[in-house]
PDB file of C-alpha atoms in Angstrom:
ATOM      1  CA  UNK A 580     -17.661  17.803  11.574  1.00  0.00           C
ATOM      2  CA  UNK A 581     -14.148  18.794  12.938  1.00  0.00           C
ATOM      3  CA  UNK A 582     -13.680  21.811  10.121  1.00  0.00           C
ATOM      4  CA  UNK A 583     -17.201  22.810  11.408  1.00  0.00           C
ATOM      5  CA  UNK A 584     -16.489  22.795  14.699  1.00  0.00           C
ATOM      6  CA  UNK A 585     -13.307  24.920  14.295  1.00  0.00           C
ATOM      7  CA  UNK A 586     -15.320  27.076  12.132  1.00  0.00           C
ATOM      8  CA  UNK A 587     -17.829  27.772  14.669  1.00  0.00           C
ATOM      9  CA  UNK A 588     -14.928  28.321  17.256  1.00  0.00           C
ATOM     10  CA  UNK A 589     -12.892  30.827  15.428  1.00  0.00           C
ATOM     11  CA  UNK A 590     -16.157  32.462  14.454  1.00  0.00           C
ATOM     12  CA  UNK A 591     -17.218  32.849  18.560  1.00  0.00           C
ATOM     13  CA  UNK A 592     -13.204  34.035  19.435  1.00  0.00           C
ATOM     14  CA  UNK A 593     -13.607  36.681  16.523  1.00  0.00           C
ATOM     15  CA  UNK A 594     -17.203  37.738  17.975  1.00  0.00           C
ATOM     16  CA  UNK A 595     -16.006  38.034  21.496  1.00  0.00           C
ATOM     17  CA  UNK A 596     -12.718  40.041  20.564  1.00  0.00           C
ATOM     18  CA  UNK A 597     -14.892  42.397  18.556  1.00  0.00           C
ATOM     19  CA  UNK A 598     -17.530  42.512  21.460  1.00  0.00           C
ATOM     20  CA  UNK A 599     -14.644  43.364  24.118  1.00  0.00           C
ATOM     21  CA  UNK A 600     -12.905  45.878  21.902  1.00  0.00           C
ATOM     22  CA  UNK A 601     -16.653  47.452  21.278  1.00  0.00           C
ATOM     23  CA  UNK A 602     -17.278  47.557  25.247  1.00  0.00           C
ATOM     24  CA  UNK A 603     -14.117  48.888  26.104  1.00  0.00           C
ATOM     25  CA  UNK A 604     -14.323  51.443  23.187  1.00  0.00           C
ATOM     26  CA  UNK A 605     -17.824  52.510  24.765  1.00  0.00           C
ATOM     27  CA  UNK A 606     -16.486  52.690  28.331  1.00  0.00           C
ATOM     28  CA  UNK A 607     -13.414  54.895  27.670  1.00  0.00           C
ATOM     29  CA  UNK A 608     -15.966  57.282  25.348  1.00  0.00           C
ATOM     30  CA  UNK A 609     -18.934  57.401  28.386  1.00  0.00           C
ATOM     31  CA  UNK A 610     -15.314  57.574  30.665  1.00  0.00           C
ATOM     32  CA  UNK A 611     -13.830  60.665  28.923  1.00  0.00           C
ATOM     33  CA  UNK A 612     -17.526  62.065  28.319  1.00  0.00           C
ATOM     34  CA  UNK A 613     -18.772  61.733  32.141  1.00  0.00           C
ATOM     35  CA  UNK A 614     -15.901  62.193  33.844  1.00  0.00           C
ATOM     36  CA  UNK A 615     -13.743  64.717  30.984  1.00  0.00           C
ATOM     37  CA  UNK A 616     -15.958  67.232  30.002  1.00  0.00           C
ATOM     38  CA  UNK A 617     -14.001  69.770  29.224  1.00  0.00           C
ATOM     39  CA  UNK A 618     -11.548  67.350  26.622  1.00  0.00           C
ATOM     40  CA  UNK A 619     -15.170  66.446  24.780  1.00  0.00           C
ATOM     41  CA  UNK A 620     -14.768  68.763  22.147  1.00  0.00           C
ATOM     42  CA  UNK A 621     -11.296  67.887  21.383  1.00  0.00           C
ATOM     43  CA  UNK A 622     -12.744  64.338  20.957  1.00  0.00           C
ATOM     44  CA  UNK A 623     -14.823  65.065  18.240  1.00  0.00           C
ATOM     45  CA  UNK A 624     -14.329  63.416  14.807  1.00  0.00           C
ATOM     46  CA  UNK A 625     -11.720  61.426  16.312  1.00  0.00           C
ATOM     47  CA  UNK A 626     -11.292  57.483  15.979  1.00  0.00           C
ATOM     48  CA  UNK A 627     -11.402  55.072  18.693  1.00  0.00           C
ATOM     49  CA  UNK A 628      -7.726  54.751  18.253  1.00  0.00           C
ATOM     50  CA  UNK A 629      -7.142  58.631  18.644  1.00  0.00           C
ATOM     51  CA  UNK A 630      -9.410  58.424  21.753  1.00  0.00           C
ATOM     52  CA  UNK A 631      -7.444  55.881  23.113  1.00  0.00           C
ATOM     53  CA  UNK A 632      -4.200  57.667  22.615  1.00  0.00           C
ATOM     54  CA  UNK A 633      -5.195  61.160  23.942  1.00  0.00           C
ATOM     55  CA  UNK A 634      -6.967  59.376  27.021  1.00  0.00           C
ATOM     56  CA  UNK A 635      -3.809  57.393  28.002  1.00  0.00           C
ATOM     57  CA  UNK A 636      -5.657  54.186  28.084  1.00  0.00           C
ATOM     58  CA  UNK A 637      -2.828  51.785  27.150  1.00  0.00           C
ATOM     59  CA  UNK A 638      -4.727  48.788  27.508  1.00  0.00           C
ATOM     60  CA  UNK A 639      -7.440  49.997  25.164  1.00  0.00           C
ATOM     61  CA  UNK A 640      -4.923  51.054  22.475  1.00  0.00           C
ATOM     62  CA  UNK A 641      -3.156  47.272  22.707  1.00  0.00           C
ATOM     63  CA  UNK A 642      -6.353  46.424  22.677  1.00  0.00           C
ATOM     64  CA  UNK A 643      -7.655  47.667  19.475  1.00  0.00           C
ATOM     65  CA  UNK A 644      -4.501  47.546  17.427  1.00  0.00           C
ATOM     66  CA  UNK A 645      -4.446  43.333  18.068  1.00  0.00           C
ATOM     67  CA  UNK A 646      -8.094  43.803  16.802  1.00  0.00           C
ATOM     68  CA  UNK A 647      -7.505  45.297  13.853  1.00  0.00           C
ATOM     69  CA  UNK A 648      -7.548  43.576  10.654  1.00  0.00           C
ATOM     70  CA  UNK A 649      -5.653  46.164   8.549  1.00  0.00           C
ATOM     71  CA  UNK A 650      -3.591  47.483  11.116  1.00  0.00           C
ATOM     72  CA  UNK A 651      -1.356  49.511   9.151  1.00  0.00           C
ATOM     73  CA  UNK A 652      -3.953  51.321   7.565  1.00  0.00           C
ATOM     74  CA  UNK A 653      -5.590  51.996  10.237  1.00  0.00           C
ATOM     75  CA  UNK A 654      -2.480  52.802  12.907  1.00  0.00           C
ATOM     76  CA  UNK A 655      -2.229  55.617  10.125  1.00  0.00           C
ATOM     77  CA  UNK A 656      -5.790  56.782   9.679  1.00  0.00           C
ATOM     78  CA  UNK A 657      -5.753  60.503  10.196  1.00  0.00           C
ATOM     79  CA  UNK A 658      -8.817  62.135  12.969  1.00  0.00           C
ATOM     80  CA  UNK A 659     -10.615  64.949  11.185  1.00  0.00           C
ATOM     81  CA  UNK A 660      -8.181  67.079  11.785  1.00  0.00           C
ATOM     82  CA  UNK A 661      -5.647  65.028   9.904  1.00  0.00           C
ATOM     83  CA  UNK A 662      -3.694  64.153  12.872  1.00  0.00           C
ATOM     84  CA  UNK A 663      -2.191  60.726  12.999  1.00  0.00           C
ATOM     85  CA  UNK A 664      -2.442  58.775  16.009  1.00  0.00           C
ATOM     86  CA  UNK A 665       1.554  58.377  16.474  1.00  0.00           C
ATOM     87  CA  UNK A 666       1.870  62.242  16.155  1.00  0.00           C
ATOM     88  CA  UNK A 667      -0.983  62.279  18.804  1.00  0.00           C
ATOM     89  CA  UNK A 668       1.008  60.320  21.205  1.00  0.00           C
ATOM     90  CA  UNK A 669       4.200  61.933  20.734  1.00  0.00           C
ATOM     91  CA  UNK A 670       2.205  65.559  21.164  1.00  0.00           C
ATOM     92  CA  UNK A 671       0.481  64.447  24.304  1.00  0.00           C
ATOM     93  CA  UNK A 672       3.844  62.922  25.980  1.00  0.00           C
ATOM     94  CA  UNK A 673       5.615  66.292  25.163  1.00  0.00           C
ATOM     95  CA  UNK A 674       2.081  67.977  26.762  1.00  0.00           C
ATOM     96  CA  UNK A 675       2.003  65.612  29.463  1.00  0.00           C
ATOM     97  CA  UNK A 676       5.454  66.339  30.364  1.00  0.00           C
ATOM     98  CA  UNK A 677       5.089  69.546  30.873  1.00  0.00           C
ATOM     99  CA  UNK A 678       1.466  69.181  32.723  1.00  0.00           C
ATOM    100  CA  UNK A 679       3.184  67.172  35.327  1.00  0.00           C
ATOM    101  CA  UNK A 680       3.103  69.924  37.962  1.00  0.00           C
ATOM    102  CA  UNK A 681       0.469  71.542  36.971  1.00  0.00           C
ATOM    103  CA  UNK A 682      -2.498  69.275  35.930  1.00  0.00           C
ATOM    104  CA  UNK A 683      -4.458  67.568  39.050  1.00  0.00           C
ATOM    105  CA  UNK A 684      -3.450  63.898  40.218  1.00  0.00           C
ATOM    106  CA  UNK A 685      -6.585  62.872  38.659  1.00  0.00           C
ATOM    107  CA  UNK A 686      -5.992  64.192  34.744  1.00  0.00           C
ATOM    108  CA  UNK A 687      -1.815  62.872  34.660  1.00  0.00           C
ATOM    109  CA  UNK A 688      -0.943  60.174  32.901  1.00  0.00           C
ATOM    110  CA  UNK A 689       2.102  58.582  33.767  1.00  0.00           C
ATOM    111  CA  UNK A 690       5.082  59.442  31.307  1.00  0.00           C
ATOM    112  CA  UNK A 691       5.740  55.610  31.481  1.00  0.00           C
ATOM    113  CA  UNK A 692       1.804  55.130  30.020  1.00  0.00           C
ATOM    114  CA  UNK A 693       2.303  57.664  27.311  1.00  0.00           C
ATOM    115  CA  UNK A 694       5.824  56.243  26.575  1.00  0.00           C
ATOM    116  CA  UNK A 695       4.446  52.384  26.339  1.00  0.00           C
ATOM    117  CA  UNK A 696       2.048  53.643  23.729  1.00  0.00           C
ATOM    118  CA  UNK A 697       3.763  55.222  21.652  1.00  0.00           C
ATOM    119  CA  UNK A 698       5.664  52.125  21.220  1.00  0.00           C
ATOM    120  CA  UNK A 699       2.801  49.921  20.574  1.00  0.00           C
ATOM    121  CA  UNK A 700       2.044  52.048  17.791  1.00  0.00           C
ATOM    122  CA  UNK A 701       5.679  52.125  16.259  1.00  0.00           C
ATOM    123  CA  UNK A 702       5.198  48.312  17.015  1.00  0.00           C
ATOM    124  CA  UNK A 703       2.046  48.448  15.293  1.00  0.00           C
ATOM    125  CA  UNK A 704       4.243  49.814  12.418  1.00  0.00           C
ATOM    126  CA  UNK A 705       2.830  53.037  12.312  1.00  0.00           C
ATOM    127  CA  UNK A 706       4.633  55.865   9.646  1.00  0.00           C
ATOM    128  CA  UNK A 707       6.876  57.439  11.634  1.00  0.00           C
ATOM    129  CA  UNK A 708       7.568  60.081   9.905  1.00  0.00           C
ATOM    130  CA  UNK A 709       4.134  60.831   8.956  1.00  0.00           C
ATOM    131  CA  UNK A 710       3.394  64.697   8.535  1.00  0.00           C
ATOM    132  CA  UNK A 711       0.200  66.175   7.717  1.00  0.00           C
ATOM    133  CA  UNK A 712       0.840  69.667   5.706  1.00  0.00           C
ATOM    134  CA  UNK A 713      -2.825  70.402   5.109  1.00  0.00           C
ATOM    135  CA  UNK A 714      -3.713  70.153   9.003  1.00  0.00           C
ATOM    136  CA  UNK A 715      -0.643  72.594   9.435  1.00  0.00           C
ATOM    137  CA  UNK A 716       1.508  69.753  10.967  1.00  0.00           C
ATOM    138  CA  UNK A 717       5.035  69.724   9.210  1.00  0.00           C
ATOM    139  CA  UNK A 718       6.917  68.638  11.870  1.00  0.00           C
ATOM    140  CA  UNK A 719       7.613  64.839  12.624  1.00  0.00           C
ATOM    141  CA  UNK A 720       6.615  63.074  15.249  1.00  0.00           C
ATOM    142  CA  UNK A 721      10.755  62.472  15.592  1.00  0.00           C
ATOM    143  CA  UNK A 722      10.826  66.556  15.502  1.00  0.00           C
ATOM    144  CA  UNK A 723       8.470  67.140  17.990  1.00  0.00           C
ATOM    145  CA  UNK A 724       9.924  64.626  20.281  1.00  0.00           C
ATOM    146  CA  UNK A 725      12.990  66.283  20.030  1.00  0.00           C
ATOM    147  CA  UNK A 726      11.968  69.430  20.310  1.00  0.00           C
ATOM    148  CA  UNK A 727       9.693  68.482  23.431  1.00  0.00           C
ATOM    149  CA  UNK A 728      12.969  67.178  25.135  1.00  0.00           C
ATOM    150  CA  UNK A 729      11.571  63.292  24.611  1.00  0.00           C
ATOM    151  CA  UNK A 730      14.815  61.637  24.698  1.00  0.00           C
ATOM    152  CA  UNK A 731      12.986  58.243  24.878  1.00  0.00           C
ATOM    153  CA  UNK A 732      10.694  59.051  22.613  1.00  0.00           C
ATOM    154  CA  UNK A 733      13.356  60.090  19.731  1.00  0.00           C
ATOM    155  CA  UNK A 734      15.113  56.816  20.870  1.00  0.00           C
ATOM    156  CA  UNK A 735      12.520  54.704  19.818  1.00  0.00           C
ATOM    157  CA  UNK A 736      11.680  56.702  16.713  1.00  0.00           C
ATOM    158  CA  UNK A 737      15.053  56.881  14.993  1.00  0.00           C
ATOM    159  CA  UNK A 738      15.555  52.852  16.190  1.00  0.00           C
ATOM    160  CA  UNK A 739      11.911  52.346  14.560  1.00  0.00           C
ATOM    161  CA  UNK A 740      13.547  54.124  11.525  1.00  0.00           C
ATOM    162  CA  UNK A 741      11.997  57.458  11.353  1.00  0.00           C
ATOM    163  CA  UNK A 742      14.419  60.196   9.375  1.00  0.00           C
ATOM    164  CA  UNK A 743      16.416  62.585  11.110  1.00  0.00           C
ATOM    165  CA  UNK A 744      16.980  63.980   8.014  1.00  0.00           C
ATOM    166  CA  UNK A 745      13.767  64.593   6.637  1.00  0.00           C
ATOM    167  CA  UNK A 746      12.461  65.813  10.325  1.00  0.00           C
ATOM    168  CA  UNK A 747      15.242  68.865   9.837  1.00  0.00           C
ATOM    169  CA  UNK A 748      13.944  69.604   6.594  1.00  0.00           C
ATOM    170  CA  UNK A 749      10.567  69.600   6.849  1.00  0.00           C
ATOM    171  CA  UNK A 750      10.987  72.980   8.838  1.00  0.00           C
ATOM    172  CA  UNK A 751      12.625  74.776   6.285  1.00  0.00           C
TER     173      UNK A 751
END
C-alpha cells in the first residue's frame, strides 16, 4: 500500500511539473504572439526552449530545462534553422547589448536576464562550442561572445570549458 501510494504521488508531482511547464510554455507563446508581433516570424520552427531564450524569460528556461528528461539532448536540439539554443543566447546578449539605447523600455531585457541564462544552459551542460556549418554559423558561441565584447559571457564559456582554440580556427 505504501509503494502504491508513493507511486501515485510521484506520478501527480510528474503530472503537475509537466502541466506547469505546458502552461507557462503556452503563456510566453500567446505572450510573444499578442504582445510581439513583429518577432512572430522569427519564432517559427523554433522549440520551446529557443522561445524561451530569445524572449528573455529566465524563469521559463529554468523552468523547462529541470523538466526535461534528456536534458542534454535537448539543451542541444538545433531550431529549424540549426541554431542551438546556447548560440541563441549568446547572439541575443551581444544583440541586446547593443539594443540598449535604442530598443523601447518595453522590448529590453536586462543584460543581467540574458547573462543568468546563458548560464543555466552551460549549467544545463549545453556544447559549448557547438557550431552549426550548414545553417552558416561557424563561429562559437565563445567567438561571438568575444567578438560582441561579452566579457562575462566568454568568462563563463572558457570556465564551462569551451575552446579558445578551436573558436580561432573555425574562422579560418
Amino acid at each position: 500500500a505504501l509503494a502504491l501510494a508513493l507511486a501515485l504521488a510521484l506520478a501527480l508531482a510528474l503530472a503537475l511539473t509537466l502541466t506547469l511547464t505546458l502552461a507557462l510554455t503556452l503563456t510566453l507563446t500567446l505572450t510573444l504572439t499578442l504582445t510581439l508581433p513583429q518577432e512572430k516570424e522569427a519564432l517559427l520552427g523554433a522549440t520551446p526552449l529557443h522561445a524561451a531564450v530569445e524572449a528573455g524569460a529566465a524563469e521559463v528556461v529554468e523552468t523547462l530545462l529541470g523538466s526535461m528528461v534528456d536534458v542534454v539532448g535537448m539543451v542541444d536540439a538545433p531550431d529549424e534553422d540549426g541554431i542551438t539554443a546556447l548560440y541563441a543566447a549568446t547572439l541575443c546578449l551581444v544583440d541586446n547589448t547593443h539594443l540598449e539605447s535604442a530598443s523601447p523600455p518595453s522590448l529590453f531585457i536586462p543584460y543581467t536576464t540574458r547573462l543568468r541564462i546563458l548560464r543555466c544552459l552551460i549549467q544545463a551542460s549545453a556544447d559549448v562550442d557547438a557550431v552549426s556549418p550548414a545553417a552558416g554559423v561557424i563561429d562559437s558561441p565563445l567567438l561571438l561572445a568575444i567578438g560582441g565584447f561579452q566579457h562575462e559571457a566568454a568568462s563563463a564559456l572558457l570556465a564551462a570549458g569551451a575552446n579558445g582554440r578551436q573558436a580561432r580556427l573555425a574562422t579560418r
